[in-house]
mmCIF file of C-alpha atoms in Angstrom:
data_model
loop_
_atom_site.group_PDB
_atom_site.id
_atom_site.type_symbol
_atom_site.label_atom_id
_atom_site.label_comp_id
_atom_site.label_asym_id
_atom_site.label_seq_id
_atom_site.Cartn_x
_atom_site.Cartn_y
_atom_site.Cartn_z
ATOM 1 C CA MET A 95 20.912 28.999 -7.702
ATOM 2 C CA ALA A 96 19.821 32.402 -8.794
ATOM 3 C CA SER A 97 16.327 31.625 -7.610
ATOM 4 C CA GLU A 98 17.862 30.849 -4.518
ATOM 5 C CA GLY A 99 19.758 34.125 -3.932
ATOM 6 C CA ARG A 100 15.708 35.682 -4.976
ATOM 7 C CA ASP A 101 14.898 33.184 -2.141
ATOM 8 C CA ALA A 102 16.821 34.683 0.382
ATOM 9 C CA LEU A 103 16.523 38.395 -0.302
ATOM 10 C CA VAL A 104 12.698 37.814 -0.100
ATOM 11 C CA ASN A 105 13.427 35.977 3.318
ATOM 12 C CA ARG A 106 15.525 38.971 4.795
ATOM 13 C CA GLN A 107 12.961 41.111 3.900
ATOM 14 C CA HIS A 108 9.994 39.409 5.501
ATOM 15 C CA ALA A 109 11.453 39.520 7.916
ATOM 16 C CA ALA A 110 12.663 42.593 8.314
ATOM 17 C CA VAL A 111 8.036 44.213 7.082
ATOM 18 C CA VAL A 112 7.638 41.558 9.667
ATOM 19 C CA VAL A 113 10.213 43.440 13.078
ATOM 20 C CA VAL A 114 9.663 46.830 11.611
ATOM 21 C CA VAL A 115 5.609 46.519 11.593
ATOM 22 C CA ALA A 116 5.189 44.754 14.414
ATOM 23 C CA TRP A 117 7.519 47.716 16.154
ATOM 24 C CA LEU A 118 5.287 50.488 14.428
ATOM 25 C CA ILE A 119 1.948 48.748 15.846
ATOM 26 C CA LEU A 120 2.584 47.659 18.886
ATOM 27 C CA THR A 121 4.513 50.906 20.579
ATOM 28 C CA SER A 122 1.569 52.936 18.256
ATOM 29 C CA PRO A 123 -0.402 54.091 21.435
ATOM 30 C CA TRP A 124 2.398 56.206 23.164
ATOM 31 C CA ILE A 125 3.331 58.127 19.533
ATOM 32 C CA ALA A 126 2.465 62.187 20.450
ATOM 33 C CA MET A 127 2.055 63.456 17.669
ATOM 34 C CA LEU A 128 -0.645 65.145 15.704
ATOM 35 C CA ARG A 129 -0.063 68.226 13.397
ATOM 36 C CA ARG A 130 3.802 67.727 13.765
ATOM 37 C CA VAL A 131 6.646 66.138 15.812
ATOM 38 C CA PRO A 132 6.206 67.833 18.941
ATOM 39 C CA GLY A 133 8.851 69.810 21.100
ATOM 40 C CA GLY A 134 9.184 67.159 23.490
ATOM 41 C CA ALA A 135 9.218 64.092 21.323
ATOM 42 C CA GLY A 136 10.094 61.200 23.073
ATOM 43 C CA PHE A 137 11.694 57.515 21.881
ATOM 44 C CA PHE A 138 8.418 56.022 20.349
ATOM 45 C CA ASP A 139 7.910 59.405 18.510
ATOM 46 C CA TYR A 140 10.962 59.385 17.273
ATOM 47 C CA SER A 141 11.682 55.916 16.474
ATOM 48 C CA HIS A 142 8.263 55.664 14.898
ATOM 49 C CA LEU A 143 9.342 58.490 12.014
ATOM 50 C CA VAL A 144 12.343 55.899 11.467
ATOM 51 C CA LEU A 145 10.986 52.915 11.354
ATOM 52 C CA GLY A 146 8.399 54.439 9.632
ATOM 53 C CA PHE A 147 10.590 55.215 6.908
ATOM 54 C CA VAL A 148 12.316 52.077 7.034
ATOM 55 C CA ALA A 149 8.781 50.301 6.702
ATOM 56 C CA LEU A 150 8.161 53.157 3.482
ATOM 57 C CA ALA A 151 11.311 51.001 2.134
ATOM 58 C CA LEU A 152 10.417 48.389 2.754
ATOM 59 C CA SER A 153 6.983 48.899 1.005
ATOM 60 C CA ILE A 154 8.287 49.090 -2.579
ATOM 61 C CA THR A 155 10.983 47.038 -2.539
ATOM 62 C CA TYR A 156 9.302 44.088 -0.287
ATOM 63 C CA PRO A 157 5.871 43.317 -2.889
ATOM 64 C CA LEU A 158 8.760 44.166 -5.767
ATOM 65 C CA ALA A 159 11.005 40.899 -4.748
ATOM 66 C CA CYS A 160 6.917 38.621 -3.549
ATOM 67 C CA LEU A 161 6.607 40.428 -7.577
ATOM 68 C CA ARG A 162 8.858 38.826 -9.024
ATOM 69 C CA ALA A 163 9.504 35.684 -7.461
ATOM 70 C CA THR A 164 6.033 34.856 -7.768
ATOM 71 C CA GLY A 165 4.042 37.241 -10.848
ATOM 72 C CA TRP A 166 0.661 39.616 -9.450
ATOM 73 C CA ARG A 167 -1.590 37.216 -10.307
ATOM 74 C CA LEU A 168 -0.927 34.935 -7.477
ATOM 75 C CA TYR A 169 -1.907 38.291 -4.789
ATOM 76 C CA PHE A 170 -3.988 39.968 -6.832
ATOM 77 C CA PRO A 171 -6.321 37.681 -8.388
ATOM 78 C CA TRP A 172 -9.768 40.476 -8.725
ATOM 79 C CA LEU A 173 -7.034 42.328 -11.112
ATOM 80 C CA SER A 174 -6.952 39.119 -13.328
ATOM 81 C CA GLY A 175 -10.393 37.947 -12.880
ATOM 82 C CA ASN A 176 -9.158 34.691 -11.365
ATOM 83 C CA MET A 177 -11.579 34.928 -8.397
ATOM 84 C CA GLY A 178 -12.556 30.900 -8.189
ATOM 85 C CA ALA A 179 -9.785 29.476 -6.144
ATOM 86 C CA VAL A 180 -10.979 32.640 -3.645
ATOM 87 C CA GLY A 181 -14.505 31.383 -4.060
ATOM 88 C CA ARG A 182 -13.534 27.865 -3.163
ATOM 89 C CA ASP A 183 -11.380 28.409 -0.490
ATOM 90 C CA LEU A 184 -14.013 30.554 1.294
ATOM 91 C CA ALA A 185 -16.526 27.513 0.496
ATOM 92 C CA GLY A 186 -13.934 25.354 2.115
ATOM 93 C CA LEU A 187 -13.850 27.305 5.093
ATOM 94 C CA VAL A 188 -17.522 27.261 5.726
ATOM 95 C CA ARG A 189 -17.506 23.373 5.040
ATOM 96 C CA GLY A 190 -14.478 23.912 8.014
ATOM 97 C CA THR A 191 -11.882 22.911 5.450
ATOM 98 C CA ILE A 192 -8.009 25.058 5.992
ATOM 99 C CA PRO A 193 -7.323 26.690 2.525
ATOM 100 C CA THR A 194 -4.233 25.689 0.716
ATOM 101 C CA ALA A 195 -1.323 27.679 0.795
ATOM 102 C CA GLU A 196 0.215 27.477 -2.978
ATOM 103 C CA GLY A 197 -1.281 28.354 -6.343
ATOM 104 C CA GLY A 198 -2.980 31.920 -5.338
ATOM 105 C CA GLY A 199 -6.596 32.088 -3.476
ATOM 106 C CA LEU A 200 -7.669 33.524 0.079
ATOM 107 C CA PHE A 201 -4.234 33.131 1.633
ATOM 108 C CA ALA A 202 -2.422 34.448 -1.009
ATOM 109 C CA MET A 203 -5.440 37.583 -2.213
ATOM 110 C CA ILE A 204 -4.477 38.304 2.096
ATOM 111 C CA GLU A 205 -0.654 38.674 1.193
ATOM 112 C CA GLY A 206 -1.569 40.895 -1.232
ATOM 113 C CA LEU A 207 -4.127 43.094 0.710
ATOM 114 C CA LEU A 208 -0.876 42.809 2.725
ATOM 115 C CA LEU A 209 0.556 44.243 0.187
ATOM 116 C CA VAL A 210 -0.625 47.123 -0.542
ATOM 117 C CA ALA A 211 -2.057 48.154 2.862
ATOM 118 C CA LEU A 212 1.880 48.118 4.487
ATOM 119 C CA PHE A 213 2.195 50.694 0.585
ATOM 120 C CA VAL A 214 -0.478 52.821 1.029
ATOM 121 C CA THR A 215 -0.102 53.001 5.245
ATOM 122 C CA ALA A 216 3.732 54.257 4.635
ATOM 123 C CA ILE A 217 3.059 56.379 2.018
ATOM 124 C CA SER A 218 0.749 58.060 4.093
ATOM 125 C CA GLY A 219 2.949 57.892 7.166
ATOM 126 C CA ALA A 220 4.924 59.686 4.918
ATOM 127 C CA ALA A 221 3.293 62.482 3.493
ATOM 128 C CA TRP A 222 1.501 63.282 7.383
ATOM 129 C CA PHE A 223 5.442 64.070 8.030
ATOM 130 C CA ALA A 224 6.172 66.455 5.075
ATOM 131 C CA SER A 225 2.587 68.462 5.214
ATOM 132 C CA ARG A 226 3.551 68.768 9.259
ATOM 133 C CA GLY A 227 2.155 71.577 10.212
ATOM 134 C CA GLY A 228 -0.095 72.371 7.140
ATOM 135 C CA ASP A 229 -3.517 72.232 6.845
ATOM 136 C CA ALA A 230 -3.066 68.076 5.372
ATOM 137 C CA ALA A 231 -1.890 66.873 8.134
ATOM 138 C CA LEU A 232 -4.449 65.884 10.220
ATOM 139 C CA ALA A 233 -5.918 64.831 6.901
ATOM 140 C CA TRP A 234 -2.739 62.337 6.009
ATOM 141 C CA ARG A 235 -3.249 61.387 9.995
ATOM 142 C CA SER A 236 -6.364 60.444 9.692
ATOM 143 C CA VAL A 237 -5.464 58.735 6.330
ATOM 144 C CA HIS A 238 -2.835 57.008 8.383
ATOM 145 C CA ILE A 239 -4.727 56.027 11.041
ATOM 146 C CA VAL A 240 -7.151 53.955 8.875
ATOM 147 C CA SER A 241 -4.903 52.820 6.857
ATOM 148 C CA ALA A 242 -2.657 51.185 9.816
ATOM 149 C CA ARG A 243 -5.797 49.767 11.282
ATOM 150 C CA GLY A 244 -6.330 48.026 7.813
ATOM 151 C CA LEU A 245 -2.584 46.861 8.376
ATOM 152 C CA ALA A 246 -3.400 45.283 11.125
ATOM 153 C CA GLY A 247 -6.076 43.655 10.784
ATOM 154 C CA LEU A 248 -4.261 42.168 7.550
ATOM 155 C CA VAL A 249 -1.236 41.054 10.544
ATOM 156 C CA VAL A 250 -3.798 39.100 12.111
ATOM 157 C CA LEU A 251 -5.312 37.197 9.546
ATOM 158 C CA HIS A 252 -1.773 36.282 7.846
ATOM 159 C CA VAL A 253 -0.766 35.280 11.536
ATOM 160 C CA LEU A 254 -3.876 33.452 11.696
ATOM 161 C CA ALA A 255 -3.780 31.629 7.845
ATOM 162 C CA VAL A 256 0.448 30.769 9.238
ATOM 163 C CA ALA A 257 -0.692 29.102 12.496
ATOM 164 C CA SER A 258 -3.410 26.800 10.919
ATOM 165 C CA HIS A 259 -1.569 25.991 8.244
ATOM 166 C CA LEU A 260 1.581 25.353 10.842
ATOM 167 C CA LEU A 261 -1.643 22.976 13.161
ATOM 168 C CA ASP A 262 -2.462 21.421 9.943
ATOM 169 C CA PHE A 263 0.918 20.610 9.504
ATOM 170 C CA LEU A 264 1.255 19.090 12.647
ATOM 171 C CA ARG A 265 -1.120 16.389 12.280
#
């Protein structure tokens, strides 16, 4: 019963991460902030700030829930020196084989990188906000933009991985 509750929590957090990150990425072209929140900030600016702090909370709680459910070795095989499954998945991709979703490997590593990218993006956004108006604001903005682009790229890889499994399941 406890694992069912934990799974439900992880699923709800995943849904929240999907909605928040999608909104933040898709509306980011309309953000008009450099050193600080501009005087004439609009809906997209303020929604980005509010949801950015929601993303910060999720970037801490969601990985903890995921890691508690499966363990850190699944998502971070390079930290445990267990890159064998990832190597097999990459070799399989070259041969046209879709990697498995279970047992670690490439897709789990992409998920782990997503967790890290979400955290780095959220932290850099919060640091940018905290340094508003200061000299460090533009540096934090640059870090935030680079990490957000990395997050977006990993989201695309994650969606492709999920789609490949759905296609494989339907066959």
